[in-house]
XYZ file of C-alpha atoms in Angstrom:
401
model
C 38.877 -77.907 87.031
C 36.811 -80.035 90.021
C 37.841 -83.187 88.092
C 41.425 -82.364 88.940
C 40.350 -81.323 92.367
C 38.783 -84.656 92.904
C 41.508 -86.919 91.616
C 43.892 -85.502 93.884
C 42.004 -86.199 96.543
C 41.389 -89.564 95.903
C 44.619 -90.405 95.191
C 45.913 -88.771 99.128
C 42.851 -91.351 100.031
C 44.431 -94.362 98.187
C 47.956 -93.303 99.685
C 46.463 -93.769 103.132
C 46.491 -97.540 104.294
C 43.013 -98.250 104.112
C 40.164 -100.097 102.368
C 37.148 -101.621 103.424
C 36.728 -105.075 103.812
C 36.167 -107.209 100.350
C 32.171 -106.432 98.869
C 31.974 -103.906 101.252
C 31.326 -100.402 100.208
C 31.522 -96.927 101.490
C 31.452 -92.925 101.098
C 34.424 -90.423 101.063
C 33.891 -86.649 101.292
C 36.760 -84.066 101.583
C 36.922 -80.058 102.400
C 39.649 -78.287 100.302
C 40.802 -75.166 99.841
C 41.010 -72.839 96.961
C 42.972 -69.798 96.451
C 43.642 -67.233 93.581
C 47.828 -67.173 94.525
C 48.845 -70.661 95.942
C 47.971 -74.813 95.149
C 44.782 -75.967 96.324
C 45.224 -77.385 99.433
C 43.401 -80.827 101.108
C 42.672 -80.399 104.747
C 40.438 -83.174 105.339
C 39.289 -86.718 103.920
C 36.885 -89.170 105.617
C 34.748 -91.873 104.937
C 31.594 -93.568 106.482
C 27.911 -94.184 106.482
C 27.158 -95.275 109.692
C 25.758 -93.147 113.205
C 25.194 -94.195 116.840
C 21.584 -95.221 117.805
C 20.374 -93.039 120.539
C 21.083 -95.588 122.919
C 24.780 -95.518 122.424
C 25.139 -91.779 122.719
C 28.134 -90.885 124.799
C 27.560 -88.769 127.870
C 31.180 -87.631 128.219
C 31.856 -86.478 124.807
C 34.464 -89.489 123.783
C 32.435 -90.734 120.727
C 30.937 -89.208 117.698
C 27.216 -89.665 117.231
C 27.239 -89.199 113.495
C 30.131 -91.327 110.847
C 28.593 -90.254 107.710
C 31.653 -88.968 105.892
C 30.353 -85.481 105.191
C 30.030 -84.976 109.237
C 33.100 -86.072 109.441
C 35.368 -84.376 106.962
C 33.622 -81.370 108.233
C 34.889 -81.820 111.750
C 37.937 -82.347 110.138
C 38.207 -79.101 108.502
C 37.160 -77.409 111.968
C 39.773 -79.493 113.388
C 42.524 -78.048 110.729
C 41.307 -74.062 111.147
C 41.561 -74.335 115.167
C 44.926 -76.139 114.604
C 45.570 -72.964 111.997
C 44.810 -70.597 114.471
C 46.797 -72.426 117.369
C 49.710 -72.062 114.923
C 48.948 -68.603 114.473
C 48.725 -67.868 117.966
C 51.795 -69.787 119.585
C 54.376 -66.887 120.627
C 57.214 -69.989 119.779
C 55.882 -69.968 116.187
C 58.103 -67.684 114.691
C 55.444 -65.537 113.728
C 53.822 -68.248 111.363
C 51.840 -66.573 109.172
C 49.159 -68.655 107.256
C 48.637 -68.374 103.282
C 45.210 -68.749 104.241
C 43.618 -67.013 107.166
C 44.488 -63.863 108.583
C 43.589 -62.459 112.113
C 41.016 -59.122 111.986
C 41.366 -56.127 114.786
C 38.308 -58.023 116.373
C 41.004 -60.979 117.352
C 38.838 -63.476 114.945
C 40.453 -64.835 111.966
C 38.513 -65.227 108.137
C 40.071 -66.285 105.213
C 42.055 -64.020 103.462
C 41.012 -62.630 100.260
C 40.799 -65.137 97.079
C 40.471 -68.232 99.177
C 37.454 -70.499 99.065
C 36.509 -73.500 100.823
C 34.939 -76.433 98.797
C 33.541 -80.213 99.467
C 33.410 -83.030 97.227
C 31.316 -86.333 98.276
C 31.461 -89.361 95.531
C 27.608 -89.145 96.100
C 24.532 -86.940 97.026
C 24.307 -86.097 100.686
C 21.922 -88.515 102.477
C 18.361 -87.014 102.544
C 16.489 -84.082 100.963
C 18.893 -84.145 98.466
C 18.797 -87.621 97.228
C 15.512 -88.964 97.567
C 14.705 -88.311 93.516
C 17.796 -90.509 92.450
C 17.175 -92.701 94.989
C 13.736 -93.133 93.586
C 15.045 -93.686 90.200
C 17.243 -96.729 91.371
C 14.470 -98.781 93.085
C 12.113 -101.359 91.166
C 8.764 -100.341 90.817
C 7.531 -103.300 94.071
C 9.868 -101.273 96.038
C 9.354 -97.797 95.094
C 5.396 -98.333 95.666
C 6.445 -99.471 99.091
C 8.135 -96.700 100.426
C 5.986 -94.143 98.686
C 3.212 -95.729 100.118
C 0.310 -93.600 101.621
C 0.084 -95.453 104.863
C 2.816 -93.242 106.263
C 1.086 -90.583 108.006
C 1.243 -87.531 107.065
C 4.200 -85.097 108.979
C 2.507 -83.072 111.919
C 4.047 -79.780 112.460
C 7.791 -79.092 113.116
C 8.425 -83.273 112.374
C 11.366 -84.358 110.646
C 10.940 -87.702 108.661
C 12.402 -91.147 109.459
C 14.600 -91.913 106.820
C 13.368 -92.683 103.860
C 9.848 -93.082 104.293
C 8.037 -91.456 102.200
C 10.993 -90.352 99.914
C 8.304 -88.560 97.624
C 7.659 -86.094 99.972
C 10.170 -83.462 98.553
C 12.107 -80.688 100.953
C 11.575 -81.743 104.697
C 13.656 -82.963 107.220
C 14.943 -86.371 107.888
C 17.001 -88.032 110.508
C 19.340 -90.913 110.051
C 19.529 -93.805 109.214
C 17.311 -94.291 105.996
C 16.744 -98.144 106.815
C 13.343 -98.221 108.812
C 14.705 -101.442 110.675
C 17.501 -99.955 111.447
C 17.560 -98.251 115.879
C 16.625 -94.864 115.458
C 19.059 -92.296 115.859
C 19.009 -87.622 116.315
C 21.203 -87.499 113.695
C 19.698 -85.574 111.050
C 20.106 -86.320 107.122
C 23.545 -85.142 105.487
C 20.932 -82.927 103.586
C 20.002 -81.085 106.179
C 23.743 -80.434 108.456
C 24.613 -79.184 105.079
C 21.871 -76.799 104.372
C 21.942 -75.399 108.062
C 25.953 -74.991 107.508
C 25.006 -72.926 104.525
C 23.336 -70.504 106.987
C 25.602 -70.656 109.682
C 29.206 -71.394 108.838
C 30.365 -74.926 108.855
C 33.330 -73.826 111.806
C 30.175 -74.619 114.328
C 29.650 -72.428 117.692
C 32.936 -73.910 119.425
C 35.007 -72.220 116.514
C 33.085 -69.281 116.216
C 34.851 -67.762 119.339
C 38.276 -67.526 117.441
C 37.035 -67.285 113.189
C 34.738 -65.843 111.347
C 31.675 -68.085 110.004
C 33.071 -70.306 106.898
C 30.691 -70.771 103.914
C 30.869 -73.549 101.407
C 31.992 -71.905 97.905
C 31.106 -75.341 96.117
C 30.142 -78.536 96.578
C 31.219 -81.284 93.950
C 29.355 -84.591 93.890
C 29.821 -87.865 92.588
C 28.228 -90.737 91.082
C 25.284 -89.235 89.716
C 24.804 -89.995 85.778
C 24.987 -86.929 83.304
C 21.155 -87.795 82.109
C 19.674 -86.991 85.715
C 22.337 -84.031 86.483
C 19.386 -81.488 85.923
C 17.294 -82.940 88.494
C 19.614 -83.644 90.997
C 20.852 -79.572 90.958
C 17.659 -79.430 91.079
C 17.061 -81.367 94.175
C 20.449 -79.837 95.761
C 19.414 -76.516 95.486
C 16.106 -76.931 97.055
C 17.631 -78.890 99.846
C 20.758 -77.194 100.663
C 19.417 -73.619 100.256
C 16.036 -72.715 98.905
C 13.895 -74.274 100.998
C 15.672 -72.333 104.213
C 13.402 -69.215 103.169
C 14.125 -65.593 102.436
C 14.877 -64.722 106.142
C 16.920 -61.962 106.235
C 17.433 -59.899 109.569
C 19.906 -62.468 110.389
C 22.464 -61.477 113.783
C 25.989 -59.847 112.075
C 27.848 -62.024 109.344
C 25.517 -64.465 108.915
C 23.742 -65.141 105.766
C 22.037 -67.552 103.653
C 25.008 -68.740 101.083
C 24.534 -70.380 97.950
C 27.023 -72.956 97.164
C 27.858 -73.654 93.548
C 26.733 -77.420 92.810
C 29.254 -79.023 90.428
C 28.829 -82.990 89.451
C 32.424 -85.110 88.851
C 32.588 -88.022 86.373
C 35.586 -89.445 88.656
C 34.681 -92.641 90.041
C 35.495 -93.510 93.501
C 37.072 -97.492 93.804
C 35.108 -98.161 96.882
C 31.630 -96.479 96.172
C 28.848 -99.080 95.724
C 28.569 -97.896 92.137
C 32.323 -99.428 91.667
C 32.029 -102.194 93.694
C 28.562 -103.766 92.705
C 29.754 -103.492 89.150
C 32.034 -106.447 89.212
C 30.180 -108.545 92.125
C 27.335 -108.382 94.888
C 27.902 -106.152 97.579
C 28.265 -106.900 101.140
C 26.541 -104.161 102.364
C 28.047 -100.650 103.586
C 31.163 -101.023 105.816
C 31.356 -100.374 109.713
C 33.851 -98.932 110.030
C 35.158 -94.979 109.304
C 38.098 -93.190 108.186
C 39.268 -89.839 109.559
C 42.272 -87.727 108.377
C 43.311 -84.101 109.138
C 46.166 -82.253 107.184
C 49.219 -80.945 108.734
C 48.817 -83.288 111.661
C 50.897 -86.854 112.261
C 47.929 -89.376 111.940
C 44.961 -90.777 110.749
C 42.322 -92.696 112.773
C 39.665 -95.411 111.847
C 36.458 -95.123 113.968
C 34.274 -98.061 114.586
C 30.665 -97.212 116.331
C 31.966 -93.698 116.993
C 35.682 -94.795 119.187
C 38.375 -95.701 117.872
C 39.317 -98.730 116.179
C 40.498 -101.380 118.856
C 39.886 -99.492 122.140
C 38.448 -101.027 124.806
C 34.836 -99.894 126.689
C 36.617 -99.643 129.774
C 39.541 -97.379 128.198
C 37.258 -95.128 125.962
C 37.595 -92.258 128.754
C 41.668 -91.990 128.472
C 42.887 -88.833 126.566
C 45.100 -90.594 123.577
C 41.930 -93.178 123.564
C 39.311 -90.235 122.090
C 38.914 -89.666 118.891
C 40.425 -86.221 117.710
C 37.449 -85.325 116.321
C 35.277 -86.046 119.443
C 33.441 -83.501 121.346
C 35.902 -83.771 124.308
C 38.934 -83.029 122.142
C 37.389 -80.273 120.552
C 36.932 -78.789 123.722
C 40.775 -79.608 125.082
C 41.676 -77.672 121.850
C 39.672 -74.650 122.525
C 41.130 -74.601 126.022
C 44.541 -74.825 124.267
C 43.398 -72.003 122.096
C 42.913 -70.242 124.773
C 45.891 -70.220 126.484
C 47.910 -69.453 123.478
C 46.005 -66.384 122.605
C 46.200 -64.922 126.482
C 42.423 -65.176 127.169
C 41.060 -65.945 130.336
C 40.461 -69.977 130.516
C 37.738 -72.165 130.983
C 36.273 -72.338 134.248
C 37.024 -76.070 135.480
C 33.396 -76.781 136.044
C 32.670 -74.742 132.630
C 30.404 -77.864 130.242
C 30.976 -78.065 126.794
C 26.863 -76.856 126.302
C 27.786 -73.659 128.305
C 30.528 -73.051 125.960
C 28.252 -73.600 122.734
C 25.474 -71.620 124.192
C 27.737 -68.831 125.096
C 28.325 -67.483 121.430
C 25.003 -65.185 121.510
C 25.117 -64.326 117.443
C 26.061 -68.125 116.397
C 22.696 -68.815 118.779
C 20.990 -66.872 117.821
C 21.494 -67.164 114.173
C 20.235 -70.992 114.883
C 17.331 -70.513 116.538
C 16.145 -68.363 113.732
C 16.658 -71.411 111.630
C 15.372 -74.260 113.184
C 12.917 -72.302 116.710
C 9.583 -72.694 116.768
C 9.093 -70.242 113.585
C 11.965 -71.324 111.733
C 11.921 -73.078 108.269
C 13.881 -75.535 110.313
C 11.486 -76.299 113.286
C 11.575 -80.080 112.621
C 15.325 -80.193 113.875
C 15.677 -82.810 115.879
C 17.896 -81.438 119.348
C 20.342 -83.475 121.161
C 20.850 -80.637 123.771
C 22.348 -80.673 126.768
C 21.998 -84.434 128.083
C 24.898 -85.116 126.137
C 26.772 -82.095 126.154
C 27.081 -81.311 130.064
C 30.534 -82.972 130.043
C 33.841 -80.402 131.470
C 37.684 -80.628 130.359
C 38.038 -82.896 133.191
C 34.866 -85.725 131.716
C 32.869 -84.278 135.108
C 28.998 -84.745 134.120
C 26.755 -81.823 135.525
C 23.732 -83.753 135.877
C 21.747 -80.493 137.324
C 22.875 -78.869 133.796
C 22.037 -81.736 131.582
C 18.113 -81.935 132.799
C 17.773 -78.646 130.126
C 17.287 -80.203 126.940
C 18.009 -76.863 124.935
């Protein structure tokens, strides 16, 4: 049934008017929903390998730090749920009552019963997850190379750098896996998904109105049937078994195990497509973003969007709608519509975050000092002291928690 899954979704991605640039190639992921009484529904596509070097990182919250298409079609699907429970919550609604949340006595929402959420990506997640059939693809020159022994080894609570050292099997690693490439705090696609697994994809801004959201499945492209075995392999160990058997976690959070399912449908603009007819050109710069039930898709290009100027990136239909700052303007809308008490003006996007005690403390159970993730590389609050208005708090962002 995934295969029919898939080629739906890649034919709403060939409907939209995009492709990369000739040679070029890049990755699509997509979250979809699955219920027992209704058609599956798509509510988010994206593509994109790239992420900001730490340099570039925005201090206002009007650029995305990470473009790898899993990151993105998973703020996507956050973006679709808020927008499901601003639809929920609007008094001029009509009463709109979703097929696929419902609201508990609490005031949060969770799906209703017989709905699953799922996520294809036409290959393995970047990291932990990949490094084995990433192995398998280099010549032997280059394999010795970057398995070489002159790495040293990983002190305590160290993520990796990329690839290095891809046969060390189940620790972290930040993006990107080319060593010459700026370094970035972006951790590995293997490692956002594993720490979703424990913690709900809807991340702490979304925990205020739903429930966490756990990943039913996760179907996966490009990977050929004679090294399917290890791959699960590798995708179990990365995305849940190496998290531990913690257990005391805070109220409705859990470690979930996500069925791993493999797809024989090829995607037209994967490398594994595009290198079969010619050379490639390399990955392409450039992203695509796309939410259902909304009016418009966006193309991102170093985390803005496509054509806007530096000295316009601050102006509200300039952001991307998956940006931090828009996240937060939809919260505040949230807000509002459900009769809550609103955002203090002077109220920073880390406050916010920080404020959802179980969410927190479900985290730092995962990756604090004595957590199986203690490598996790933190952004904190230097880029996350931002308010509704784009005021900085530069007293707030000296914490770095």
């Amino acid at each position: 049934m995934c295969d029919d899954d898939v080629i739906c979704i890649l034919s709403t991605y060939l409907r939209l008017p995009y492709q990369p640039p000739p040679g070029q190639y890049t990755v699509v992921a997509s979250f979809y929903l699955l219920s027992t009484s209704i058609r599956p529904k798509i509510i988010s596509i994206a593509t994109g390998t790239k992420c900001l070097p730490i340099s570039r990182y925005p201090s206002k919250g009007e650029a995305l730090h990470d473009s790898h298409a899993e990151v993105l079609a998973r703020r996507g699907a956050i973006r679709w749920f808020l927008l499901e429970v601003l639809r929920c919550s609007l008094e001029d609604s009509g009463r709109y009552e979703s097929p696929w949340i419902e609201q508990r006595l609490n005031g949060r929402f969770k799906l209703k019963e017989g709905v699953q959420v799922c996520l294809y990506i036409s290959t393995p997640p970047c990291g932990d997850a990949s490094m084995r059939i990433l192995a398998l693809g280099q010549d032997e020159e280059m394999a010795s190379l970057k398995n070489s022994s002159v790495f040293a080894p990983l002190g305590e609570n160290v993520a990796s750098r990329g690839r290095d050292n891809y046969g060390r099997l189940g620790v972290l690693r930040t993006k990107p896996g080319r060593a010459d490439s700026p370094p970035t705090m972006c951790m590995a696609c293997s490692d956002k998904i594993a720490l979703w697994n424990v913690l709900g994809f809807q991340g702490a801004l979304a925990t205020r109105f739903i429930e966490p959201l756990y990943l039913s499945s996760i179907v996966i492209g490009e990977v050929p049937l004679g090294v399917q075995d290890i791959v699960k392999e590798d995708c179990d160990r990365a995305l849940w078994r190496r998290l531990g058997s913690v257990e005391d976690w805070p109220p409705g959070y859990r470690i979930y195990v996500p069925t791993i399912v493999f797809t024989s449908q090829p995607f037209v603009h994967s490398r594994t497509v595009i290198e079969a007819t010619r050379p490639s050109d390399g990955s392409c710069n450039e992203a695509l973003c796309w939410v259902a039930d909304t009016s418009a898709h966006e193309f991102l290009i170093n985390g803005l969007k496509r054509g806007v100027a530096p000295k316009h990136r601050f102006r509200e239909k300039s952001r991307p709608s998956l940006s931090r700052m828009a996240m937060l303007h939809l919260y505040h809308q949230i807000l509002a519509a459900q009769g809550l008490q609103p955002l203090n003006s002077s109220c920073t996007y880390h406050e916010v975050k920080m404020s959802m005690i179980d969410y927190q403390m479900a985290k730092e159970k995962l990756i604090g000092k004595d957590g199986a993730f203690s490598g996790w590389v933190r952004s904190g609050a230097k880029w996350q002291g931002f308010d509704l208005d784009q005021n900085i708090d530069s007293l707030k962002t000296r914490s770095d928690s």
